[in-house]
Every structure is written in structure tokens, then in C-alpha cells.
Amino acid sequence: MNPRQRRKYFETLSPGSNVDHRGTLFDAALLEALLEPLKDASTGRPTFGVARFEWATFSGKTDLYRSIFTDYALFEHATFEDAWFWDAEFKVRVSFDWATFDSAEFHGAIFSGASFRGTNFGRMGPDFRKATFGKDVSDFGPFTTEGVVDLSFATFQSELNMEASALSVWCRGTRWESMAVLKLRYAILGMDGAILSAPVAITYYPSKFTVTADKPLNESVLHSDPRPKILTLQSTDASSLVLTDVDLSRCGFIGAFNLDQLRIEGNCTFAETPQRRWLTRRRVLEEEHHWRALNSKNADPPAGWIRGPYHPNPELSPKPAQLAATYRQLRKGLEDAKNEPEAADFYYGEMEMRRHDSLRPKGERVLLTLYWAFSGYGLRATRGLVSLLLAMGLTTLLLMLVGLPANPRNPRTSGTVTVNRSIDVTTEDPGPGGVTPKEQSDRFSWDRAKEAGLTTINSVVFRSAGQDLTLAGTFIEMTSRVVEPILLGLTLLAVRGRVKR
């Protein structure tokens, strides 16, 4: 249109008019000229009826601030450089299917119904902060972006199925009023302060999203591990949250509520202890990494404990008591889900934090240290077995040295002849006693080793071998009959904990 034709067309428009600009090329000036006759005199807000902008191209800033769309709006296959839909209101339904954005701002927008299937939000990512998604927003995606999908303080009023390939997704203070499923790829997800009024599931989608069978979304600009990574759950009520196949190795759990009701399913990965020759690796929380890095004043290898995104001041960082409580809640959640083998690592972490908690009584910490040293809190079968074998070896050695007499003491029998020529006979048990061989070499013989070993083995199963012992040997046997069955029980308990269903 020439300027005169455009002017004549704009004169036909009024607030609430239907517009059809499919394939139109808009710059900022032309868009402003279109919006001017659509502005309501009382509110100053541009008001559309049916709005059709399929295949349109918007160069420069597309300023649709506080616009009202009273009927359906179609922006399918449209192209935007800098789209501003701040506080816009879509009263029926809007479709951005296959649209392309360099920058998209939907801060405070209200969607009664919306579709973003196949949308590409470019390198900046969409800003949906404080947006409201109404009853007719069930499918949110699949869409892709190189940047951040910001859903902070947004509200979702209906059931939601969100599918996104993104660099990051922020759900700080986001409110879900109905059930939601977030299928993500590549995204780093922050959920601090999220409000879950219904179950919300966050899961890894293993293959590329497709809108049609022959057209998958382009993810070439995303190069990291496609498994989504949860960054924080601080101040979030986790009782309605389900995590499936996500990366929790950098997730901050401290500060979340009802972690014992958090459902962790599938192959969720956690951080692990540093690789050391003498250390059995286990799953740990990222906060324990941070605490140990500060505690050892070494956040880098060879110590291997890595600082997290927490306060650098140890006084303001997570404490062992907080970590113990967090481990306890996560352990209970896995045990309630009948996943006791996986819960074992969290029990180990809980006991470790109790052992390192300087506020606990010293006697309790000593007892926990012994429990850790001899059996790994009843979870390390190898450590328990080695402790048992060392105890048995020490018992055998002590019996050979000081426990077995050189010659067995024979019982003493005495008798008296009565008047009627009957004999009364009494046999006295000599009891423990005797002396060990004088020569050191005589104490180490095969016969003495066999007798000491038999006595030790019987002690493990809490039985007496009936072997003649010196007084010292009697006390050695009594001690071994207490210690060694305990070590055997801890070893069997560790094996049972790993194979229990």
C-alpha cells in the first residue's frame, strides 16, 4: 500500500477490530501506526478482535505492551527480532506454533489458552515472569532455545505438559495449581521457592522432540549432556514432586520441605565421593562436597571435594547437623519406596555427618568412629570381614602366646572307704590355670595353632571349644566371644543391605 491507501485502511480500524496481516513485513513505525487506531480511549490499551499474523515478519522492537486480544490470535511461523508482550492479555487463545524469536518478553502476560509447538526462542530465551496460564494451556511446547526459559513467579492454573530443549529453566516461586509434567532436555533447572499444589513430575526426555514425525526440533546449538540438571530445591515443598532420570549431582536440597516425601525414580545421578584407592565411593549430596571442601581448606584435587554455589564463609554454609537431617529425610523417602539398597548411601552420609558434628556428645562420636572404622556403619561388608579376620588372627596369636598351657591340667579324683566297705569318689575340675611353655619357640607349633584356631572359630559362633586354657586365655576367649560375633553380624548385615529388595 502507498501512504494514502494505508491511511485509508487505518481509518477503518477501531478498538476490537479484526485484523489480517498474514505475511506482512512490519517495522516498529508501521506496527505503531497499526496499533494507534486500535487503542481504547479509556485505557489506552491496543485491543484486537481476531488477529492473524501468520508468516508475518517483525523487525526491530515489536511493542505490544498491554495489548488485549479479545478473540483468537495466530502468530504461527511469524518471525520476531525483539518481541514485547509485557502485560498482554489473550482472552481466548493464541498460537505461536513454529514462530521464531531472537528475544521474547511475556512478563506479566495472561494466557487463557496458548500453544508454543515447534517454537524457537533463539539465544535469549523467553521471559514468562509473573505470567498467568489459564484453563486452556495444556500443551506447552515442544520448543527450543539457546537461553533461559524464565517462569519465575508464573502461575499455571490447568494441567500442563511442558516439553523443552533449553539451556536453563528457572521456576523460582512458580505456582502449579494442577498436575504438571515437565519433559526436559539439556536444561539446568532451578526450583527455589516453587509452590506445588498438585503433583509435578520432572523427567528427562531421551530423544529429540518432534512436532511432526518427519520434523524434529533443531538442537544443534545445545552441546552439553542432554540429561536435565536440577540446581536447587530450596524453600520448595517437595511432597508433590517426582524426579525421574535427572542429574542431581549439583542440586542443593537443604532448605526444602518434606524431602522424605520426594519421589526419586529411574536413574537419577548424585555427586560421588572423590576417587581414592582406600575409599569406597558412595553417592553424596552436593552440600557435603561443599562442607568438606571448606572444612579441609582445599576445594580442588587431590582432596577432590568441590565447593558448591553456597556462601564461602564456613560459618554461613551448611552444617553437619543440617546435612544429617537432609540425608535422613532422603533416606526415609527411598525406604518408603522399597528402595533400601539405594537408601544405604544416604544412611552412610547421615552417620558421617553425625560423627563429624562437634555439637554431639564426645562419647557418641567415639562410638560412631568405632562403628565407622570396623564396619562402615554396617554397610561395608569388606571392611567388616577384614575386621573379623584381623580379630580372629589376633585372638589366635594371643592364645598361642599366653592362652594355652604347656600341659593340660588333669582332674583330681579322691575317695574314702566307709564302714560298710563302700567307696565315695569325688572328681575335682582343675579349672583354668597352668603355665605356658617356657621357650618362645615351643609356643608356636602346629598343634598349638590348631587348638588356638579351633577355639577362635568356636568363639565366632558364640560357642566354647572346651579347650584347656590358662587364666589369661580364659579372658581372651571371653572377649573374643563378645567381639567376633558382633563383627560377623555387621558383615552379614552389610551384605543383606546390598541385596535386599
Coordinates of C-alpha atoms in Angstrom, one line a residue:
M1 CA 0.0 0.0 0.0
N2 CA 1.1 3.5 -0.6
P3 CA 0.8 6.0 2.3
R4 CA -2.7 7.2 1.2
Q5 CA -4.0 3.6 1.0
R6 CA -2.6 2.8 4.4
R7 CA -4.1 5.9 5.9
K8 CA -7.4 5.0 4.5
Y9 CA -7.1 1.4 5.9
F10 CA -6.2 2.6 9.3
E11 CA -9.3 4.9 9.4
T12 CA -11.4 1.7 9.1
L13 CA -10.0 0.3 12.3
S14 CA -11.3 0.8 15.8
P15 CA -10.7 -0.9 19.2
G16 CA -11.7 -4.6 18.9
S17 CA -11.4 -4.7 15.1
N18 CA -10.4 -7.9 13.3
V19 CA -7.0 -7.7 11.6
D20 CA -5.5 -10.0 9.0
H21 CA -1.8 -9.4 8.3
R22 CA -0.6 -12.8 7.2
G23 CA 2.9 -12.5 5.6
T24 CA 3.2 -8.8 6.3
L25 CA 6.6 -7.2 7.0
F26 CA 6.4 -4.9 10.0
D27 CA 8.9 -2.4 11.3
A28 CA 8.5 -0.5 14.5
A29 CA 6.9 2.5 12.8
L30 CA 4.4 0.5 10.8
L31 CA 3.3 -1.5 13.8
E32 CA 2.8 1.7 15.9
A33 CA 0.7 3.1 13.1
L34 CA -1.4 -0.1 13.2
L35 CA -1.8 0.0 17.0
E36 CA -2.8 3.7 17.2
P37 CA -6.4 3.3 15.9
L38 CA -6.9 0.1 18.0
K39 CA -6.2 1.8 21.3
D40 CA -9.1 2.0 23.7
A41 CA -9.8 5.7 24.6
S42 CA -10.4 4.9 28.3
T43 CA -7.4 2.6 28.9
G44 CA -5.0 3.4 26.1
R45 CA -4.5 -0.3 25.5
P46 CA -4.5 -1.7 22.0
T47 CA -7.5 -4.0 21.6
F48 CA -7.7 -6.7 18.9
G49 CA -10.6 -8.9 17.8
V50 CA -9.4 -11.8 15.6
A51 CA -5.7 -11.2 14.9
R52 CA -4.0 -13.1 12.2
F53 CA -0.2 -12.6 11.8
E54 CA 0.8 -16.0 10.3
W55 CA 4.2 -15.8 8.4
A56 CA 4.5 -12.1 9.4
T57 CA 7.9 -10.7 10.0
F58 CA 8.5 -8.1 12.8
S59 CA 11.8 -6.3 12.5
G60 CA 13.1 -4.1 15.4
K61 CA 11.1 -3.9 18.6
T62 CA 7.6 -5.3 18.4
D63 CA 6.0 -3.3 21.2
L64 CA 2.6 -4.9 22.0
Y65 CA 2.8 -3.8 25.6
R66 CA -0.6 -4.2 27.5
S67 CA -2.3 -5.3 24.2
I68 CA -5.6 -7.1 24.6
F69 CA -6.7 -9.9 22.2
T70 CA -10.4 -10.5 22.7
D71 CA -10.6 -13.3 20.2
Y72 CA -8.1 -15.9 18.9
A73 CA -4.7 -14.6 17.8
L74 CA -2.4 -16.5 15.3
F75 CA 1.3 -15.8 15.1
E76 CA 2.2 -19.2 13.5
H77 CA 5.5 -19.2 11.6
A78 CA 6.0 -15.5 12.4
T79 CA 9.5 -14.1 12.9
F80 CA 10.3 -11.6 15.7
E81 CA 13.5 -9.7 16.4
D82 CA 12.6 -8.2 19.8
A83 CA 9.0 -9.1 20.9
W84 CA 7.5 -7.3 23.8
F85 CA 4.2 -8.7 25.0
W86 CA 4.5 -7.3 28.6
D87 CA 1.2 -7.5 30.4
A88 CA -0.6 -8.5 27.2
E89 CA -3.9 -10.4 27.7
F90 CA -5.0 -13.2 25.4
K91 CA -8.7 -13.8 26.3
V92 CA -9.3 -16.7 24.0
R93 CA -6.3 -18.5 22.6
V94 CA -3.0 -17.5 21.0
S95 CA -0.8 -19.7 18.8
F96 CA 3.0 -19.2 18.3
D97 CA 3.5 -22.5 16.6
W98 CA 6.7 -22.6 14.6
A99 CA 7.4 -18.9 15.4
T100 CA 11.0 -17.7 15.7
F101 CA 12.2 -15.2 18.2
D102 CA 15.5 -13.5 18.8
S103 CA 14.1 -12.1 22.1
A104 CA 10.7 -12.8 23.6
E105 CA 9.2 -10.9 26.6
F106 CA 5.9 -12.1 28.1
H107 CA 6.4 -10.6 31.5
G108 CA 3.0 -10.5 33.3
A109 CA 1.1 -11.7 30.3
I110 CA -2.2 -13.5 30.8
F111 CA -2.9 -16.6 28.6
S112 CA -6.4 -18.1 28.6
G113 CA -5.1 -20.5 26.0
A114 CA -1.8 -20.8 24.3
S115 CA 0.3 -23.0 22.0
F116 CA 4.1 -23.0 21.5
R117 CA 4.6 -26.1 19.4
G118 CA 7.8 -26.1 17.5
T119 CA 8.7 -22.5 18.6
N120 CA 12.3 -21.4 18.5
F121 CA 13.1 -18.8 21.2
G122 CA 16.6 -18.1 19.9
R123 CA 19.6 -17.3 22.1
M124 CA 17.9 -15.2 24.7
G125 CA 15.1 -17.4 25.7
P126 CA 11.5 -16.4 26.6
D127 CA 10.7 -14.3 29.7
F128 CA 7.4 -15.6 31.3
R129 CA 7.9 -14.0 34.7
K130 CA 4.7 -13.4 36.6
A131 CA 2.7 -14.7 33.6
T132 CA -0.6 -16.5 34.1
F133 CA -1.6 -19.5 32.1
G134 CA -5.3 -20.3 32.3
K135 CA -7.5 -23.3 31.9
D136 CA -6.8 -23.9 28.2
V137 CA -3.0 -24.2 28.3
S138 CA -2.4 -28.0 28.4
D139 CA 0.5 -28.4 25.9
F140 CA 3.4 -26.0 26.4
G141 CA 5.9 -27.0 23.7
P142 CA 7.8 -28.7 22.4
F143 CA 10.0 -25.7 21.9
T144 CA 13.7 -24.9 21.9
T145 CA 16.1 -22.1 23.0
E146 CA 19.8 -21.5 23.5
G147 CA 18.9 -19.3 26.5
V148 CA 16.9 -19.2 29.7
V149 CA 13.2 -20.1 30.0
D150 CA 12.2 -17.8 32.9
L151 CA 9.0 -19.0 34.6
S152 CA 9.7 -17.2 37.8
F153 CA 6.5 -16.4 39.8
A154 CA 4.4 -17.6 36.9
T155 CA 1.1 -19.3 37.6
F156 CA -0.3 -22.4 35.8
Q157 CA -3.9 -23.0 36.5
S158 CA -4.6 -26.1 34.5
E159 CA -2.9 -29.4 33.8
L160 CA 0.3 -28.9 31.9
N161 CA 2.5 -30.9 29.6
M162 CA 5.7 -28.9 29.0
E163 CA 8.4 -30.1 26.5
A164 CA 11.5 -28.0 26.2
S165 CA 15.1 -28.2 25.0
A166 CA 16.8 -25.3 26.7
L167 CA 20.0 -24.1 28.3
S168 CA 18.2 -23.3 31.6
V169 CA 14.7 -23.2 33.1
W170 CA 14.0 -21.0 36.1
C171 CA 11.0 -21.8 38.2
R172 CA 11.7 -19.5 41.2
G173 CA 8.4 -19.0 43.0
T174 CA 6.4 -20.6 40.2
R175 CA 2.9 -21.8 41.2
W176 CA 1.4 -25.0 39.8
E177 CA -2.3 -25.3 40.7
S178 CA -2.8 -28.5 38.8
M179 CA -0.8 -31.6 37.8
A180 CA 2.2 -30.9 35.6
V181 CA 4.8 -32.9 33.7
L182 CA 8.0 -31.2 32.6
K183 CA 9.9 -33.1 30.0
L184 CA 13.2 -31.5 29.6
R185 CA 16.5 -31.8 27.6
Y186 CA 19.8 -30.1 28.4
A187 CA 18.2 -27.7 30.9
I188 CA 19.6 -26.6 34.2
L189 CA 16.5 -26.2 36.4
G190 CA 16.2 -24.0 39.4
M191 CA 13.1 -24.5 41.6
D192 CA 13.7 -22.5 44.7
G193 CA 10.5 -21.3 46.3
A194 CA 8.2 -23.1 43.9
I195 CA 4.7 -23.8 45.1
L196 CA 3.2 -27.2 44.2
S197 CA -0.5 -27.5 44.8
A198 CA -0.6 -30.7 42.8
P199 CA 1.8 -33.4 41.7
V200 CA 4.6 -32.1 39.4
A201 CA 6.9 -34.6 37.6
I202 CA 10.3 -33.5 36.1
T203 CA 11.7 -36.1 33.7
Y204 CA 14.4 -36.5 31.1
Y205 CA 13.2 -37.0 27.6
P206 CA 15.7 -39.3 25.9
S207 CA 15.2 -38.4 22.2
K208 CA 14.7 -35.2 20.2
F209 CA 11.3 -33.6 20.5
T210 CA 9.2 -33.8 17.3
V211 CA 6.1 -31.9 16.4
T212 CA 5.5 -34.0 13.3
A213 CA 7.0 -37.4 12.6
D214 CA 9.4 -36.1 10.0
K215 CA 10.5 -32.8 11.6
P216 CA 12.4 -33.0 14.9
L217 CA 13.4 -29.8 16.7
N218 CA 16.8 -28.3 15.9
E219 CA 19.1 -28.8 19.0
S220 CA 22.4 -28.3 17.2
V221 CA 23.2 -25.2 19.3
L222 CA 22.9 -27.3 22.6
H223 CA 26.1 -29.3 23.1
S224 CA 26.1 -30.4 26.7
D225 CA 24.8 -33.7 28.3
P226 CA 21.0 -33.8 27.4
R227 CA 20.1 -35.0 30.8
P228 CA 18.4 -32.1 32.7
K229 CA 20.2 -30.9 35.9
I230 CA 18.4 -29.8 39.0
L231 CA 20.2 -26.9 40.6
T232 CA 18.2 -26.2 43.7
L233 CA 15.0 -27.1 45.6
Q234 CA 15.5 -24.6 48.4
S235 CA 12.3 -23.4 50.0
T236 CA 10.2 -25.8 47.9
D237 CA 7.6 -28.2 49.3
A238 CA 8.8 -31.5 47.8
S239 CA 5.9 -33.6 48.9
S240 CA 4.3 -33.4 45.5
L241 CA 7.5 -33.6 43.4
V242 CA 8.6 -36.5 41.3
L243 CA 12.1 -36.6 39.7
T244 CA 12.9 -39.2 37.1
D245 CA 16.2 -39.8 35.3
V246 CA 17.6 -36.3 36.1
D247 CA 21.1 -35.2 37.3
L248 CA 21.1 -34.2 41.0
S249 CA 24.9 -34.0 41.3
R250 CA 24.8 -30.2 41.8
C251 CA 21.4 -29.9 43.5
G252 CA 21.0 -28.1 46.7
F253 CA 18.5 -29.9 49.0
I254 CA 19.0 -28.0 52.3
G255 CA 16.1 -25.7 52.9
A256 CA 13.5 -27.8 51.0
F257 CA 10.4 -29.1 52.9
N258 CA 9.1 -32.7 53.2
L259 CA 12.1 -34.3 51.5
D260 CA 11.0 -37.6 53.0
Q261 CA 8.0 -37.5 50.5
L262 CA 10.1 -36.6 47.5
R263 CA 9.9 -39.3 44.8
I264 CA 13.3 -40.1 43.2
E265 CA 12.7 -42.6 40.4
G266 CA 14.6 -44.0 37.4
N267 CA 18.3 -43.4 37.0
C268 CA 18.8 -40.1 39.0
T269 CA 22.5 -39.4 39.5
F270 CA 24.1 -37.8 42.5
A271 CA 27.6 -36.5 43.2
E272 CA 30.1 -39.0 44.4
T273 CA 33.0 -39.1 46.8
P274 CA 36.4 -38.4 45.3
Q275 CA 38.2 -41.4 43.7
R276 CA 40.7 -42.7 46.2
R277 CA 42.4 -46.0 46.5
W278 CA 41.3 -46.7 50.0
L279 CA 37.8 -45.1 49.8
T280 CA 34.7 -46.9 48.8
R281 CA 32.8 -44.5 46.5
R282 CA 29.3 -43.5 47.5
R283 CA 26.6 -41.1 46.5
V284 CA 26.7 -37.8 48.4
L285 CA 24.8 -34.5 48.4
E286 CA 26.4 -31.5 46.7
E287 CA 26.2 -29.7 50.1
E288 CA 28.5 -32.4 51.7
H289 CA 31.1 -31.7 48.9
H290 CA 30.9 -28.0 49.8
W291 CA 31.2 -28.6 53.6
R292 CA 34.2 -30.9 53.3
A293 CA 35.9 -28.6 50.8
L294 CA 35.6 -25.7 53.3
N295 CA 36.5 -27.9 56.2
S296 CA 39.7 -29.2 54.6
K297 CA 40.5 -25.7 53.2
N298 CA 41.1 -27.4 49.8
A299 CA 38.3 -27.3 47.2
D300 CA 40.4 -28.8 44.4
P301 CA 42.0 -32.2 43.8
P302 CA 43.9 -34.1 45.3
A303 CA 41.3 -33.7 48.1
G304 CA 38.6 -33.9 45.5
W305 CA 35.9 -32.2 47.4
I306 CA 34.3 -29.4 45.3
R307 CA 32.8 -26.2 46.6
G308 CA 29.2 -25.5 45.6
P309 CA 27.2 -22.3 44.9
Y310 CA 27.0 -21.5 48.6
H311 CA 28.4 -18.9 50.9
P312 CA 32.2 -19.0 51.0
N313 CA 32.2 -18.4 54.7
P314 CA 32.1 -21.7 56.6
E315 CA 30.1 -20.2 59.4
L316 CA 27.2 -19.4 57.0
S317 CA 27.4 -22.7 55.0
P318 CA 25.6 -25.9 55.6
K319 CA 26.4 -27.5 59.0
P320 CA 26.8 -31.3 59.7
A321 CA 23.5 -31.3 61.7
Q322 CA 21.7 -29.8 58.7
L323 CA 23.3 -32.3 56.4
A324 CA 22.4 -35.2 58.7
A325 CA 18.7 -34.2 58.8
T326 CA 18.7 -33.8 55.0
Y327 CA 20.2 -37.3 54.5
R328 CA 17.8 -38.8 56.9
Q329 CA 14.7 -37.4 55.1
L330 CA 16.0 -38.6 51.7
R331 CA 16.8 -42.0 53.1
K332 CA 13.3 -42.3 54.5
G333 CA 11.8 -41.4 51.2
L334 CA 13.8 -44.2 49.4
E335 CA 13.0 -46.7 52.1
D336 CA 9.3 -45.9 51.9
A337 CA 9.5 -46.6 48.2
K338 CA 11.1 -50.0 49.0
N339 CA 14.4 -49.0 47.6
E340 CA 16.6 -49.8 50.6
P341 CA 19.8 -50.7 48.7
E342 CA 19.9 -47.1 47.2
A343 CA 19.0 -45.6 50.6
A344 CA 22.1 -47.2 52.1
D345 CA 24.4 -44.4 50.8
F346 CA 22.2 -41.7 52.4
Y347 CA 22.3 -43.6 55.7
Y348 CA 26.1 -43.6 55.5
G349 CA 26.0 -39.9 54.8
E350 CA 23.7 -39.3 57.8
M351 CA 26.0 -41.2 60.1
E352 CA 29.1 -39.4 58.7
M353 CA 27.6 -36.1 59.5
R354 CA 26.7 -37.2 63.0
R355 CA 30.2 -38.4 63.5
H356 CA 31.6 -35.0 62.4
D357 CA 29.1 -32.9 64.3
S358 CA 31.1 -31.2 67.1
L359 CA 27.9 -30.4 69.0
R360 CA 27.2 -34.0 69.7
P361 CA 28.5 -35.7 72.9
K362 CA 32.0 -36.9 72.7
G363 CA 31.1 -40.4 73.8
E364 CA 28.6 -40.7 70.9
R365 CA 31.2 -39.5 68.4
V366 CA 33.8 -42.1 69.7
L367 CA 31.2 -44.8 69.4
L368 CA 30.3 -43.7 65.9
T369 CA 34.0 -43.6 64.9
L370 CA 34.4 -47.2 66.1
Y371 CA 31.3 -48.2 64.2
W372 CA 32.7 -46.5 61.1
A373 CA 36.2 -48.0 61.4
F374 CA 35.2 -51.6 61.9
S375 CA 32.2 -51.9 59.5
G376 CA 31.5 -48.7 57.7
Y377 CA 28.2 -48.2 59.8
G378 CA 27.2 -51.8 59.0
L379 CA 27.3 -51.0 55.2
R380 CA 30.8 -52.1 54.2
A381 CA 31.0 -55.9 54.0
T382 CA 34.7 -55.9 53.1
R383 CA 35.6 -53.7 56.0
G384 CA 33.6 -55.9 58.4
L385 CA 35.1 -59.1 57.0
V386 CA 38.6 -57.7 57.3
S387 CA 38.0 -56.6 60.8
L388 CA 36.6 -60.0 61.7
L389 CA 39.6 -61.8 60.2
L390 CA 42.0 -59.4 62.0
A391 CA 40.2 -60.1 65.3
M392 CA 40.4 -63.8 64.7
G393 CA 44.1 -63.7 63.8
L394 CA 44.8 -61.6 66.9
T395 CA 42.9 -64.0 69.1
T396 CA 44.7 -67.0 67.7
L397 CA 48.1 -65.3 68.2
L398 CA 47.3 -64.4 71.8
L399 CA 46.1 -67.9 72.6
M400 CA 49.3 -69.4 71.2
L401 CA 51.4 -66.9 73.2
V402 CA 49.7 -66.9 76.6
G403 CA 46.4 -68.7 76.4
L404 CA 47.2 -72.4 76.0
P405 CA 49.0 -74.2 78.8
A406 CA 52.1 -76.3 78.2
N407 CA 50.5 -79.4 79.7
P408 CA 46.8 -79.9 80.3
R409 CA 45.9 -80.0 84.0
N410 CA 44.3 -83.4 84.7
P411 CA 41.3 -83.6 87.0
R412 CA 42.0 -84.8 90.6
T413 CA 40.0 -87.8 91.9
S414 CA 39.8 -88.7 95.6
G415 CA 37.8 -91.3 97.5
T416 CA 37.1 -92.7 101.0
V417 CA 36.1 -96.3 102.2
T418 CA 33.1 -96.3 104.5
V419 CA 32.3 -98.7 107.3
N420 CA 30.1 -100.8 105.1
R421 CA 33.0 -101.1 102.7
S422 CA 31.5 -98.8 100.0
I423 CA 33.7 -96.2 98.3
D424 CA 32.8 -92.5 97.8
V425 CA 34.7 -90.9 94.9
T426 CA 35.0 -87.2 94.1
T427 CA 36.5 -85.7 91.0
E428 CA 37.5 -82.0 91.0
D429 CA 37.8 -79.9 87.8
P430 CA 41.1 -78.1 87.9
G431 CA 39.6 -75.0 86.3
P432 CA 41.7 -72.5 84.3
G433 CA 45.3 -72.4 85.1
G434 CA 48.6 -73.9 84.1
V435 CA 51.6 -72.3 82.6
T436 CA 52.7 -71.6 79.0
P437 CA 55.8 -73.2 77.6
K438 CA 59.0 -71.5 78.8
E439 CA 60.7 -71.5 75.4
Q440 CA 59.3 -68.9 72.9
S441 CA 59.8 -71.4 70.1
D442 CA 57.7 -74.0 71.8
R443 CA 54.7 -71.7 71.8
F444 CA 54.5 -71.6 68.0
S445 CA 53.8 -75.2 66.9
W446 CA 51.3 -76.7 64.6
D447 CA 49.4 -78.4 67.4
R448 CA 49.1 -75.2 69.4
A449 CA 48.0 -73.3 66.3
K450 CA 45.3 -75.9 65.6
E451 CA 44.0 -75.7 69.1
A452 CA 44.0 -71.9 69.2
G453 CA 42.3 -71.7 65.8
L454 CA 39.6 -74.1 66.8
T455 CA 38.9 -72.1 70.0
T456 CA 38.8 -68.9 67.9
I457 CA 36.4 -70.3 65.3
N458 CA 34.0 -71.5 68.1
S459 CA 34.2 -68.0 69.6
V460 CA 32.9 -66.5 66.4
V461 CA 29.7 -68.5 66.6
F462 CA 29.5 -67.9 70.4
R463 CA 30.4 -71.4 71.5
S464 CA 33.0 -72.7 73.8
A465 CA 35.6 -75.2 72.4
G466 CA 36.1 -76.9 75.8
Q467 CA 39.8 -76.4 75.4
D468 CA 42.1 -76.2 78.5
L469 CA 43.2 -72.6 78.8
T470 CA 45.3 -70.5 81.1
L471 CA 43.7 -67.8 83.2
A472 CA 44.8 -65.2 80.6
G473 CA 43.5 -67.5 77.8
T474 CA 40.1 -67.7 79.5
F475 CA 39.7 -63.9 79.4
I476 CA 40.9 -63.8 75.8
E477 CA 38.3 -66.3 74.9
M478 CA 35.5 -64.4 76.7
T479 CA 36.5 -61.2 74.9
S480 CA 36.5 -62.9 71.5
R481 CA 33.1 -64.5 72.2
V482 CA 31.7 -61.0 72.5
V483 CA 33.6 -59.1 69.8
E484 CA 33.8 -61.5 67.0
P485 CA 30.1 -62.4 66.7
I486 CA 29.4 -58.7 66.6
L487 CA 31.8 -58.3 63.7
L488 CA 30.3 -61.3 61.9
G489 CA 26.8 -59.9 62.4
L490 CA 27.9 -56.5 61.0
T491 CA 29.4 -58.2 57.9
L492 CA 26.2 -60.2 57.2
L493 CA 24.2 -57.0 57.8
A494 CA 26.2 -55.2 55.2
V495 CA 25.7 -58.0 52.6
R496 CA 22.0 -58.1 53.4
G497 CA 21.7 -54.4 52.9
R498 CA 23.1 -54.5 49.4
V499 CA 21.0 -57.5 48.2
K500 CA 17.7 -56.7 50.0
R501 CA 14.8 -55.9 47.6

